[in-house]
PDB file of C-alpha atoms and ligand atoms in Angstrom:
ATOM      1  CA  MET A   1      27.578 -27.544  99.896  1.00 82.00           C
ATOM      2  CA  LYS A   2      23.653 -28.612 100.728  1.00 87.00           C
ATOM      3  CA  ASN A   3      21.794 -25.920  98.900  1.00 89.00           C
ATOM      4  CA  LYS A   4      23.834 -23.467  98.137  1.00 93.00           C
ATOM      5  CA  SER A   5      24.248 -21.072  95.537  1.00 97.00           C
ATOM      6  CA  LEU A   6      27.250 -20.591  93.384  1.00 97.00           C
ATOM      7  CA  VAL A   7      27.409 -17.356  91.814  1.00 97.00           C
ATOM      8  CA  SER A   8      31.249 -16.408  92.374  1.00 96.00           C
ATOM      9  CA  ILE A   9      33.993 -18.839  93.165  1.00 96.00           C
ATOM     10  CA  THR A  10      35.139 -17.065  95.747  1.00 95.00           C
ATOM     11  CA  ASP A  11      31.516 -18.567  97.209  1.00 94.00           C
ATOM     12  CA  TYR A  12      32.983 -22.337  97.144  1.00 95.00           C
ATOM     13  CA  THR A  13      36.131 -22.208  99.762  1.00 96.00           C
ATOM     14  CA  LYS A  14      39.096 -24.868  98.141  1.00 97.00           C
ATOM     15  CA  GLU A  15      38.695 -27.749 100.616  1.00 97.00           C
ATOM     16  CA  GLU A  16      34.898 -27.498  98.817  1.00 96.00           C
ATOM     17  CA  TYR A  17      37.022 -26.817  95.172  1.00 97.00           C
ATOM     18  CA  LEU A  18      38.322 -29.943  96.017  1.00 98.00           C
ATOM     19  CA  LYS A  19      35.706 -32.034  96.787  1.00 97.00           C
ATOM     20  CA  ILE A  20      33.511 -31.455  93.535  1.00 98.00           C
ATOM     21  CA  LEU A  21      36.891 -32.495  91.985  1.00 98.00           C
ATOM     22  CA  ASP A  22      37.509 -35.177  93.495  1.00 98.00           C
ATOM     23  CA  LEU A  23      33.329 -35.930  92.827  1.00 98.00           C
ATOM     24  CA  ALA A  24      33.906 -34.809  88.906  1.00 98.00           C
ATOM     25  CA  ALA A  25      36.468 -38.643  89.243  1.00 98.00           C
ATOM     26  CA  GLU A  26      34.087 -40.536  90.529  1.00 98.00           C
ATOM     27  CA  PHE A  27      31.269 -38.706  88.224  1.00 98.00           C
ATOM     28  CA  GLU A  28      33.999 -39.331  85.046  1.00 98.00           C
ATOM     29  CA  ALA A  29      34.863 -43.051  86.028  1.00 98.00           C
ATOM     30  CA  ASN A  30      30.415 -44.601  86.445  1.00 97.00           C
ATOM     31  CA  PRO A  31      29.047 -41.232  84.774  1.00 97.00           C
ATOM     32  CA  VAL A  32      25.213 -43.178  84.819  1.00 97.00           C
ATOM     33  CA  GLN A  33      23.162 -43.353  87.834  1.00 96.00           C
ATOM     34  CA  ASP A  34      19.588 -42.998  88.761  1.00 96.00           C
ATOM     35  CA  ILE A  35      20.174 -40.671  91.639  1.00 97.00           C
ATOM     36  CA  LEU A  36      18.885 -37.992  90.165  1.00 98.00           C
ATOM     37  CA  LYS A  37      15.567 -39.665  89.728  1.00 97.00           C
ATOM     38  CA  GLY A  38      12.743 -37.648  91.234  1.00 97.00           C
ATOM     39  CA  PHE A  39      14.743 -34.134  90.824  1.00 98.00           C
ATOM     40  CA  VAL A  40      14.186 -31.342  87.843  1.00 98.00           C
ATOM     41  CA  VAL A  41      16.907 -28.716  86.931  1.00 98.00           C
ATOM     42  CA  ALA A  42      15.963 -25.371  85.785  1.00 98.00           C
ATOM     43  CA  THR A  43      18.206 -23.967  82.841  1.00 98.00           C
ATOM     44  CA  LEU A  44      17.444 -20.392  81.592  1.00 98.00           C
ATOM     45  CA  PHE A  45      19.703 -19.073  79.205  1.00 98.00           C
ATOM     46  CA  PHE A  46      18.771 -15.054  78.804  1.00 97.00           C
ATOM     47  CA  GLU A  47      22.118 -15.383  76.380  1.00 95.00           C
ATOM     48  CA  PRO A  48      23.587 -17.720  73.905  1.00 96.00           C
ATOM     49  CA  SER A  49      24.954 -20.641  74.920  1.00 97.00           C
ATOM     50  CA  THR A  50      26.259 -24.619  73.280  1.00 98.00           C
ATOM     51  CA  ARG A  51      28.722 -26.226  75.921  1.00 98.00           C
ATOM     52  CA  THR A  52      27.512 -25.320  79.670  1.00 98.00           C
ATOM     53  CA  ARG A  53      23.919 -25.362  78.592  1.00 98.00           C
ATOM     54  CA  LEU A  54      23.975 -28.640  76.706  1.00 98.00           C
ATOM     55  CA  SER A  55      26.617 -29.943  79.336  1.00 98.00           C
ATOM     56  CA  PHE A  56      24.702 -29.499  82.659  1.00 98.00           C
ATOM     57  CA  GLU A  57      21.722 -30.968  80.287  1.00 98.00           C
ATOM     58  CA  SER A  58      23.283 -33.811  79.635  1.00 98.00           C
ATOM     59  CA  ALA A  59      24.506 -34.182  83.263  1.00 98.00           C
ATOM     60  CA  VAL A  60      20.874 -33.752  85.176  1.00 98.00           C
ATOM     61  CA  ASN A  61      20.017 -36.387  81.851  1.00 98.00           C
ATOM     62  CA  ARG A  62      23.021 -39.421  82.567  1.00 98.00           C
ATOM     63  CA  LEU A  63      22.075 -39.051  86.796  1.00 98.00           C
ATOM     64  CA  GLY A  64      18.652 -39.399  85.943  1.00 98.00           C
ATOM     65  CA  GLY A  65      16.855 -36.262  86.472  1.00 98.00           C
ATOM     66  CA  ARG A  66      14.777 -34.301  84.729  1.00 98.00           C
ATOM     67  CA  VAL A  67      15.713 -30.667  82.975  1.00 98.00           C
ATOM     68  CA  ILE A  68      12.770 -27.896  82.083  1.00 98.00           C
ATOM     69  CA  GLY A  69      14.199 -24.440  81.068  1.00 98.00           C
ATOM     70  CA  PHE A  70      14.889 -22.205  77.803  1.00 97.00           C
ATOM     71  CA  SER A  71      17.226 -21.415  75.668  1.00 97.00           C
ATOM     72  CA  ASP A  72      16.183 -18.303  73.796  1.00 95.00           C
ATOM     73  CA  ALA A  73      14.927 -15.348  76.295  1.00 94.00           C
ATOM     74  CA  ASN A  74      12.585 -14.302  73.319  1.00 94.00           C
ATOM     75  CA  THR A  75      10.918 -17.895  74.126  1.00 95.00           C
ATOM     76  CA  SER A  76      10.144 -16.931  77.845  1.00 96.00           C
ATOM     77  CA  SER A  77       8.275 -13.813  79.143  1.00 95.00           C
ATOM     78  CA  ALA A  78      10.550 -11.860  79.703  1.00 95.00           C
ATOM     79  CA  THR A  79       9.691 -10.153  76.787  1.00 95.00           C
ATOM     80  CA  LYS A  80       6.343  -9.354  77.667  1.00 96.00           C
ATOM     81  CA  GLY A  81       7.853  -7.423  80.376  1.00 96.00           C
ATOM     82  CA  GLU A  82       8.922  -9.514  83.215  1.00 97.00           C
ATOM     83  CA  THR A  83      10.751  -8.680  85.894  1.00 97.00           C
ATOM     84  CA  LEU A  84      13.558 -11.137  86.392  1.00 97.00           C
ATOM     85  CA  ARG A  85      12.726 -11.481  90.416  1.00 98.00           C
ATOM     86  CA  ASP A  86       9.206 -12.563  89.191  1.00 98.00           C
ATOM     87  CA  THR A  87      10.693 -14.948  86.965  1.00 98.00           C
ATOM     88  CA  ILE A  88      12.874 -16.256  89.851  1.00 98.00           C
ATOM     89  CA  LEU A  89      10.135 -16.765  91.772  1.00 98.00           C
ATOM     90  CA  THR A  90       8.016 -18.262  89.589  1.00 98.00           C
ATOM     91  CA  VAL A  91      10.563 -20.620  87.642  1.00 98.00           C
ATOM     92  CA  SER A  92      11.134 -21.985  91.550  1.00 98.00           C
ATOM     93  CA  ASN A  93       7.930 -23.912  92.226  1.00 98.00           C
ATOM     94  CA  TYR A  94       8.926 -26.607  88.326  1.00 98.00           C
ATOM     95  CA  ALA A  95      12.480 -26.906  90.121  1.00 98.00           C
ATOM     96  CA  ASP A  96      14.732 -27.839  92.985  1.00 98.00           C
ATOM     97  CA  LEU A  97      17.578 -25.945  90.984  1.00 98.00           C
ATOM     98  CA  ILE A  98      18.130 -23.609  88.685  1.00 98.00           C
ATOM     99  CA  VAL A  99      21.440 -22.617  86.367  1.00 98.00           C
ATOM    100  CA  MET A 100      21.490 -19.132  84.982  1.00 98.00           C
ATOM    101  CA  ARG A 101      23.126 -17.269  82.144  1.00 98.00           C
ATOM    102  CA  HIS A 102      22.684 -13.590  82.199  1.00 97.00           C
ATOM    103  CA  PRO A 103      23.866 -10.686  80.152  1.00 94.00           C
ATOM    104  CA  VAL A 104      23.712  -8.391  83.902  1.00 96.00           C
ATOM    105  CA  GLU A 105      26.982  -8.475  86.102  1.00 95.00           C
ATOM    106  CA  GLY A 106      25.335  -9.320  88.789  1.00 97.00           C
ATOM    107  CA  GLY A 107      22.607 -10.929  87.442  1.00 97.00           C
ATOM    108  CA  ALA A 108      22.928 -14.251  88.798  1.00 98.00           C
ATOM    109  CA  ARG A 109      24.189 -12.766  92.866  1.00 97.00           C
ATOM    110  CA  PHE A 110      20.090 -10.988  92.873  1.00 98.00           C
ATOM    111  CA  ALA A 111      18.742 -14.242  91.783  1.00 98.00           C
ATOM    112  CA  SER A 112      20.379 -15.793  94.765  1.00 97.00           C
ATOM    113  CA  GLU A 113      19.376 -13.812  97.544  1.00 97.00           C
ATOM    114  CA  ILE A 114      15.541 -13.964  96.203  1.00 97.00           C
ATOM    115  CA  SER A 115      15.464 -17.700  95.376  1.00 98.00           C
ATOM    116  CA  PRO A 116      13.931 -20.333  97.243  1.00 97.00           C
ATOM    117  CA  VAL A 117      15.810 -23.046  95.291  1.00 98.00           C
ATOM    118  CA  PRO A 118      19.682 -22.727  94.795  1.00 98.00           C
ATOM    119  CA  ILE A 119      20.912 -21.081  92.417  1.00 98.00           C
ATOM    120  CA  VAL A 120      24.302 -21.542  89.765  1.00 98.00           C
ATOM    121  CA  ASN A 121      25.864 -19.565  87.299  1.00 98.00           C
ATOM    122  CA  ALA A 122      26.854 -20.114  84.562  1.00 98.00           C
ATOM    123  CA  GLY A 123      27.243 -16.329  83.078  1.00 96.00           C
ATOM    124  CA  ASP A 124      26.571 -13.184  83.863  1.00 95.00           C
ATOM    125  CA  GLY A 125      27.859 -11.041  81.930  1.00 91.00           C
ATOM    126  CA  ALA A 126      31.622 -10.636  82.204  1.00 87.00           C
ATOM    127  CA  ASN A 127      31.395 -10.508  86.110  1.00 92.00           C
ATOM    128  CA  GLN A 128      31.619 -15.136  86.735  1.00 92.00           C
ATOM    129  CA  HIS A 129      31.319 -18.357  85.376  1.00 96.00           C
ATOM    130  CA  PRO A 130      32.282 -20.277  88.482  1.00 97.00           C
ATOM    131  CA  SER A 131      30.210 -23.922  86.807  1.00 98.00           C
ATOM    132  CA  GLN A 132      33.292 -22.940  83.554  1.00 98.00           C
ATOM    133  CA  THR A 133      36.064 -22.763  86.828  1.00 98.00           C
ATOM    134  CA  LEU A 134      35.889 -26.015  88.739  1.00 98.00           C
ATOM    135  CA  LEU A 135      35.551 -28.300  85.085  1.00 98.00           C
ATOM    136  CA  ASP A 136      38.899 -25.813  83.690  1.00 98.00           C
ATOM    137  CA  LEU A 137      40.768 -27.097  87.775  1.00 98.00           C
ATOM    138  CA  TYR A 138      39.648 -30.319  86.851  1.00 98.00           C
ATOM    139  CA  SER A 139      41.538 -30.109  83.576  1.00 98.00           C
ATOM    140  CA  ILE A 140      44.480 -29.063  85.082  1.00 98.00           C
ATOM    141  CA  ARG A 141      44.681 -31.098  87.657  1.00 98.00           C
ATOM    142  CA  LYS A 142      44.018 -34.096  85.585  1.00 98.00           C
ATOM    143  CA  THR A 143      46.376 -32.837  83.203  1.00 98.00           C
ATOM    144  CA  GLN A 144      49.340 -31.421  85.479  1.00 98.00           C
ATOM    145  CA  GLY A 145      48.574 -34.149  87.884  1.00 98.00           C
ATOM    146  CA  THR A 146      48.269 -31.455  90.504  1.00 98.00           C
ATOM    147  CA  LEU A 147      47.560 -27.872  90.730  1.00 98.00           C
ATOM    148  CA  GLU A 148      50.108 -26.716  93.217  1.00 98.00           C
ATOM    149  CA  ASN A 149      52.022 -24.067  91.446  1.00 98.00           C
ATOM    150  CA  ILE A 150      51.463 -24.189  87.962  1.00 98.00           C
ATOM    151  CA  LYS A 151      52.590 -20.828  85.853  1.00 98.00           C
ATOM    152  CA  ILE A 152      49.920 -20.626  83.456  1.00 98.00           C
ATOM    153  CA  PHE A 153      49.056 -17.946  80.178  1.00 98.00           C
ATOM    154  CA  PHE A 154      46.033 -15.814  79.849  1.00 98.00           C
ATOM    155  CA  ILE A 155      45.895 -15.346  76.534  1.00 97.00           C
ATOM    156  CA  GLY A 156      43.487 -12.545  74.894  1.00 95.00           C
ATOM    157  CA  ASP A 157      40.152 -11.055  75.936  1.00 94.00           C
ATOM    158  CA  LEU A 158      41.627 -10.257  79.841  1.00 96.00           C
ATOM    159  CA  LYS A 159      39.042  -7.448  79.892  1.00 94.00           C
ATOM    160  CA  TYR A 160      35.601  -8.905  79.010  1.00 91.00           C
ATOM    161  CA  GLY A 161      36.593 -12.621  79.316  1.00 91.00           C
ATOM    162  CA  ARG A 162      34.702 -14.233  82.520  1.00 91.00           C
ATOM    163  CA  THR A 163      36.302 -17.399  82.486  1.00 95.00           C
ATOM    164  CA  VAL A 164      39.187 -15.752  82.986  1.00 96.00           C
ATOM    165  CA  HIS A 165      38.426 -13.811  86.389  1.00 94.00           C
ATOM    166  CA  SER A 166      36.668 -16.945  88.051  1.00 95.00           C
ATOM    167  CA  LEU A 167      39.888 -19.122  86.683  1.00 97.00           C
ATOM    168  CA  VAL A 168      42.340 -16.115  87.976  1.00 98.00           C
ATOM    169  CA  MET A 169      40.347 -16.031  91.924  1.00 97.00           C
ATOM    170  CA  ALA A 170      40.615 -19.741  92.341  1.00 98.00           C
ATOM    171  CA  LEU A 171      44.149 -20.456  91.147  1.00 98.00           C
ATOM    172  CA  SER A 172      45.043 -18.106  93.262  1.00 98.00           C
ATOM    173  CA  GLN A 173      44.228 -20.487  96.437  1.00 97.00           C
ATOM    174  CA  PHE A 174      47.333 -22.863  94.727  1.00 98.00           C
ATOM    175  CA  ASN A 175      50.383 -19.994  94.434  1.00 97.00           C
ATOM    176  CA  ALA A 176      49.696 -20.062  90.662  1.00 98.00           C
ATOM    177  CA  THR A 177      51.858 -17.605  88.155  1.00 98.00           C
ATOM    178  CA  PHE A 178      49.741 -15.915  86.104  1.00 98.00           C
ATOM    179  CA  TYR A 179      51.289 -14.744  82.616  1.00 98.00           C
ATOM    180  CA  PHE A 180      48.549 -11.587  81.360  1.00 98.00           C
ATOM    181  CA  ILE A 181      49.301 -11.702  77.670  1.00 97.00           C
ATOM    182  CA  SER A 182      46.621  -9.459  75.868  1.00 96.00           C
ATOM    183  CA  PRO A 183      46.430  -6.011  73.446  1.00 94.00           C
ATOM    184  CA  ASP A 184      46.636  -2.955  75.260  1.00 93.00           C
ATOM    185  CA  GLU A 185      42.548  -2.299  75.392  1.00 91.00           C
ATOM    186  CA  LEU A 186      41.871  -5.686  76.461  1.00 94.00           C
ATOM    187  CA  LYS A 187      44.027  -5.763  79.453  1.00 95.00           C
ATOM    188  CA  MET A 188      42.879  -7.807  82.474  1.00 97.00           C
ATOM    189  CA  PRO A 189      41.246  -6.143  84.677  1.00 96.00           C
ATOM    190  CA  ASP A 190      42.671  -3.453  88.206  1.00 97.00           C
ATOM    191  CA  GLU A 191      39.709  -5.510  90.454  1.00 96.00           C
ATOM    192  CA  TYR A 192      42.206  -8.666  90.187  1.00 96.00           C
ATOM    193  CA  LYS A 193      46.078  -7.561  90.132  1.00 97.00           C
ATOM    194  CA  ILE A 194      45.193  -6.062  93.313  1.00 97.00           C
ATOM    195  CA  TYR A 195      43.004  -9.330  94.172  1.00 96.00           C
ATOM    196  CA  LEU A 196      46.390 -11.200  93.522  1.00 97.00           C
ATOM    197  CA  ASP A 197      48.272  -8.401  95.061  1.00 98.00           C
ATOM    198  CA  ASN A 198      47.096  -8.677  98.325  1.00 97.00           C
ATOM    199  CA  LEU A 199      47.876 -11.698  98.385  1.00 97.00           C
ATOM    200  CA  GLY A 200      51.522 -11.620  97.760  1.00 97.00           C
ATOM    201  CA  LEU A 201      51.068 -13.912  94.369  1.00 98.00           C
ATOM    202  CA  LYS A 202      53.086 -13.378  91.451  1.00 96.00           C
ATOM    203  CA  TYR A 203      51.269 -12.254  87.509  1.00 98.00           C
ATOM    204  CA  PHE A 204      53.144 -10.563  84.324  1.00 98.00           C
ATOM    205  CA  GLU A 205      51.666  -8.485  81.685  1.00 97.00           C
ATOM    206  CA  TYR A 206      52.955  -8.873  78.106  1.00 97.00           C
ATOM    207  CA  LYS A 207      52.240  -8.298  74.837  1.00 95.00           C
ATOM    208  CA  GLU A 208      53.793 -11.235  73.068  1.00 93.00           C
ATOM    209  CA  PHE A 209      54.612 -14.696  74.171  1.00 93.00           C
ATOM    210  CA  THR A 210      56.034 -16.970  71.525  1.00 91.00           C
ATOM    211  CA  ASP A 211      59.497 -15.820  73.388  1.00 93.00           C
ATOM    212  CA  ILE A 212      58.654 -17.615  76.388  1.00 95.00           C
ATOM    213  CA  VAL A 213      56.178 -20.186  75.290  1.00 97.00           C
ATOM    214  CA  GLY A 214      58.638 -22.596  77.381  1.00 97.00           C
ATOM    215  CA  GLU A 215      57.528 -21.007  80.593  1.00 97.00           C
ATOM    216  CA  ALA A 216      53.666 -22.120  80.713  1.00 98.00           C
ATOM    217  CA  ASP A 217      52.155 -25.650  82.308  1.00 98.00           C
ATOM    218  CA  ILE A 218      48.688 -24.345  80.948  1.00 98.00           C
ATOM    219  CA  ILE A 219      48.221 -21.959  77.622  1.00 98.00           C
ATOM    220  CA  TYR A 220      44.794 -20.351  78.638  1.00 98.00           C
ATOM    221  CA  MET A 221      43.163 -18.689  75.321  1.00 97.00           C
ATOM    222  CA  THR A 222      40.529 -16.500  74.717  1.00 96.00           C
ATOM    223  CA  ARG A 223      37.841 -15.513  73.071  1.00 92.00           C
ATOM    224  CA  VAL A 224      38.093 -11.119  71.663  1.00 90.00           C
ATOM    225  CA  GLN A 225      34.366 -11.365  73.707  1.00 81.00           C
ATOM    226  CA  LYS A 226      32.300  -9.187  70.674  1.00 83.00           C
ATOM    227  CA  GLU A 227      29.364  -8.651  72.143  1.00 82.00           C
ATOM    228  CA  ARG A 228      31.006  -6.382  75.435  1.00 80.00           C
ATOM    229  CA  PHE A 229      31.491  -4.210  72.727  1.00 83.00           C
ATOM    230  CA  SER A 230      29.880  -1.152  73.151  1.00 80.00           C
ATOM    231  CA  ASP A 231      32.269   0.326  70.351  1.00 83.00           C
ATOM    232  CA  PRO A 232      32.478  -2.190  66.882  1.00 82.00           C
ATOM    233  CA  ILE A 233      35.716  -0.605  65.620  1.00 82.00           C
ATOM    234  CA  GLU A 234      36.918  -1.336  68.949  1.00 81.00           C
ATOM    235  CA  TYR A 235      35.914  -4.652  68.397  1.00 81.00           C
ATOM    236  CA  GLU A 236      37.179  -5.129  64.939  1.00 82.00           C
ATOM    237  CA  LYS A 237      40.783  -3.854  65.642  1.00 81.00           C
ATOM    238  CA  THR A 238      41.515  -6.653  68.557  1.00 81.00           C
ATOM    239  CA  LYS A 239      39.963  -9.066  66.817  1.00 82.00           C
ATOM    240  CA  ASN A 240      42.834 -10.559  65.621  1.00 81.00           C
ATOM    241  CA  ALA A 241      45.222 -10.007  68.127  1.00 86.00           C
ATOM    242  CA  TYR A 242      46.733 -13.773  68.574  1.00 93.00           C
ATOM    243  CA  VAL A 243      46.780 -16.349  66.667  1.00 95.00           C
ATOM    244  CA  LEU A 244      48.005 -19.685  68.212  1.00 97.00           C
ATOM    245  CA  ARG A 245      49.665 -21.559  65.648  1.00 97.00           C
ATOM    246  CA  ALA A 246      50.790 -25.638  66.292  1.00 97.00           C
ATOM    247  CA  LYS A 247      54.645 -24.221  64.848  1.00 97.00           C
ATOM    248  CA  MET A 248      54.716 -21.250  68.204  1.00 97.00           C
ATOM    249  CA  LEU A 249      54.447 -24.487  70.122  1.00 97.00           C
ATOM    250  CA  ALA A 250      58.035 -25.710  69.089  1.00 96.00           C
ATOM    251  CA  ASN A 251      60.054 -25.200  72.765  1.00 96.00           C
ATOM    252  CA  ALA A 252      56.758 -25.675  74.725  1.00 97.00           C
ATOM    253  CA  LYS A 253      56.876 -27.994  77.674  1.00 98.00           C
ATOM    254  CA  PRO A 254      56.179 -31.937  77.176  1.00 97.00           C
ATOM    255  CA  ASN A 255      53.504 -31.717  79.163  1.00 97.00           C
ATOM    256  CA  MET A 256      52.008 -27.836  78.794  1.00 98.00           C
ATOM    257  CA  LYS A 257      47.819 -27.914  78.035  1.00 98.00           C
ATOM    258  CA  VAL A 258      46.717 -25.926  75.724  1.00 98.00           C
ATOM    259  CA  LEU A 259      43.128 -24.999  77.570  1.00 98.00           C
ATOM    260  CA  HIS A 260      40.360 -22.804  76.016  1.00 98.00           C
ATOM    261  CA  PRO A 261      36.384 -22.258  76.483  1.00 97.00           C
ATOM    262  CA  LEU A 262      35.193 -22.372  73.516  1.00 97.00           C
ATOM    263  CA  PRO A 263      33.382 -21.101  70.855  1.00 95.00           C
ATOM    264  CA  ARG A 264      36.274 -19.923  69.714  1.00 95.00           C
ATOM    265  CA  VAL A 265      36.909 -17.918  66.602  1.00 93.00           C
ATOM    266  CA  ASN A 266      39.930 -18.274  64.785  1.00 91.00           C
ATOM    267  CA  GLU A 267      42.476 -17.360  67.707  1.00 95.00           C
ATOM    268  CA  VAL A 268      43.750 -21.304  67.814  1.00 97.00           C
ATOM    269  CA  HIS A 269      44.472 -22.321  64.300  1.00 97.00           C
ATOM    270  CA  LEU A 270      43.039 -25.746  63.526  1.00 97.00           C
ATOM    271  CA  ASP A 271      46.671 -26.502  63.249  1.00 98.00           C
ATOM    272  CA  VAL A 272      46.581 -26.449  66.854  1.00 98.00           C
ATOM    273  CA  ASP A 273      43.939 -29.849  67.276  1.00 98.00           C
ATOM    274  CA  SER A 274      46.259 -32.305  65.874  1.00 97.00           C
ATOM    275  CA  HIS A 275      48.872 -31.227  68.250  1.00 97.00           C
ATOM    276  CA  SER A 276      49.691 -32.601  71.925  1.00 97.00           C
ATOM    277  CA  SER A 277      48.652 -29.992  73.327  1.00 98.00           C
ATOM    278  CA  ALA A 278      45.258 -29.396  71.961  1.00 98.00           C
ATOM    279  CA  TYR A 279      43.077 -30.381  75.361  1.00 98.00           C
ATOM    280  CA  TYR A 280      39.632 -27.798  74.623  1.00 98.00           C
ATOM    281  CA  PHE A 281      37.763 -30.118  73.356  1.00 98.00           C
ATOM    282  CA  ASP A 282      38.601 -32.660  76.249  1.00 98.00           C
ATOM    283  CA  GLN A 283      37.879 -29.612  78.113  1.00 98.00           C
ATOM    284  CA  ALA A 284      34.780 -29.475  77.128  1.00 98.00           C
ATOM    285  CA  GLN A 285      34.114 -33.272  77.950  1.00 98.00           C
ATOM    286  CA  ASN A 286      35.129 -32.432  81.329  1.00 98.00           C
ATOM    287  CA  GLY A 287      32.093 -30.207  82.095  1.00 98.00           C
ATOM    288  CA  VAL A 288      29.478 -33.202  81.499  1.00 98.00           C
ATOM    289  CA  TYR A 289      31.185 -34.870  85.186  1.00 98.00           C
ATOM    290  CA  THR A 290      32.178 -31.444  87.007  1.00 98.00           C
ATOM    291  CA  ARG A 291      28.819 -30.284  86.092  1.00 98.00           C
ATOM    292  CA  GLN A 292      26.818 -33.588  87.795  1.00 98.00           C
ATOM    293  CA  ALA A 293      28.933 -33.348  90.947  1.00 98.00           C
ATOM    294  CA  ILE A 294      28.398 -29.788  91.526  1.00 98.00           C
ATOM    295  CA  ILE A 295      25.074 -30.078  90.598  1.00 98.00           C
ATOM    296  CA  SER A 296      24.709 -32.721  92.648  1.00 97.00           C
ATOM    297  CA  SER A 297      26.383 -31.204  96.158  1.00 97.00           C
ATOM    298  CA  ILE A 298      24.156 -28.832  96.404  1.00 98.00           C
ATOM    299  CA  LEU A 299      21.323 -31.715  96.085  1.00 97.00           C
ATOM    300  CA  GLY A 300      22.230 -33.094  98.878  1.00 96.00           C
ATOM    301  CA  ILE A 301      22.706 -36.293  96.939  1.00 94.00           C
ATOM    302  CA  LYS A 302      26.754 -36.413  97.001  1.00 83.00           C
TER     303      LYS A 302
HETATM  304  N1   CP B 401      32.675 -22.471  77.338  1.00 55.05           N
HETATM  305  C1   CP B 401      31.146 -20.921  77.898  1.00 55.05           C
HETATM  306  O1   CP B 401      30.012 -20.656  78.708  1.00 55.05           O
HETATM  307  O2   CP B 401      31.070 -21.452  76.198  1.00 55.05           O
HETATM  308  P1   CP B 401      29.811 -21.906  75.328  1.00 55.05           P
HETATM  309  O3   CP B 401      28.977 -20.507  75.737  1.00 55.05           O
HETATM  310  O4   CP B 401      29.432 -22.561  74.834  1.00 55.05           O
HETATM  311  O5   CP B 401      28.500 -21.687  76.860  1.00 55.05           O
END
């Protein structure tokens, strides 16, 4: 994995996922080390973020490295008309690795093709969010004891949810069964269903899930991605499509876990937070260990 950019989750093999997860477990046991001393990581966020940026920065800081970058593109020379190409060619002089979130699908791929230092895609439009996927895999394996043969419900905005797209592709390596639950307007894009068809994997599409909740090992809730809608009326129509309540989990398996990449708006009611299945804040914490593993693998430290 040394010097290998992480742009799409399919850039890495199943074996590489598992190496990252094993390394993340080592970091969870020992999160503060001095192994990145002398290294600089740049975090370039052209779109807002709380968890991804701060967990990457926390990961680097706890390993003794330094972070540079911006959390708001309005404070960068992009506002003066600088191209992404010139930004990447400049910042690569200052950092050993670049973590970038950009609104354009394919923006991270473009950056990886011109950058002399590795790029980690921290989300490119509605396309992919592979570091989130690795922390999601870590969270699933940690709670279920395995990644093989799980039944996972994806609920909400499956059209624009980049974390959903990446995780479906990753779990296709582990013989998962997929339940896609969404309104018609936000269905899973055909390209991902064709991908699963070609692998002979099972998926089901529903509009409701309360009657079948007992089948789930994982419920993966998603926010309706307001920022991706071109028509605000369409957003208003779908924004409250699903609100998960604790009482809806009465028939859930004892070890079923609710994941959410966060931020949530109102799709997971606060009464779920105190339910034994709520795992989304632990999931966010797992982001630090997983990102420590991603960075140290790409920099060739581990
Ligand atoms: N999960 C996630 O990408 O969260 P942020 O948008 O806060 O980074």
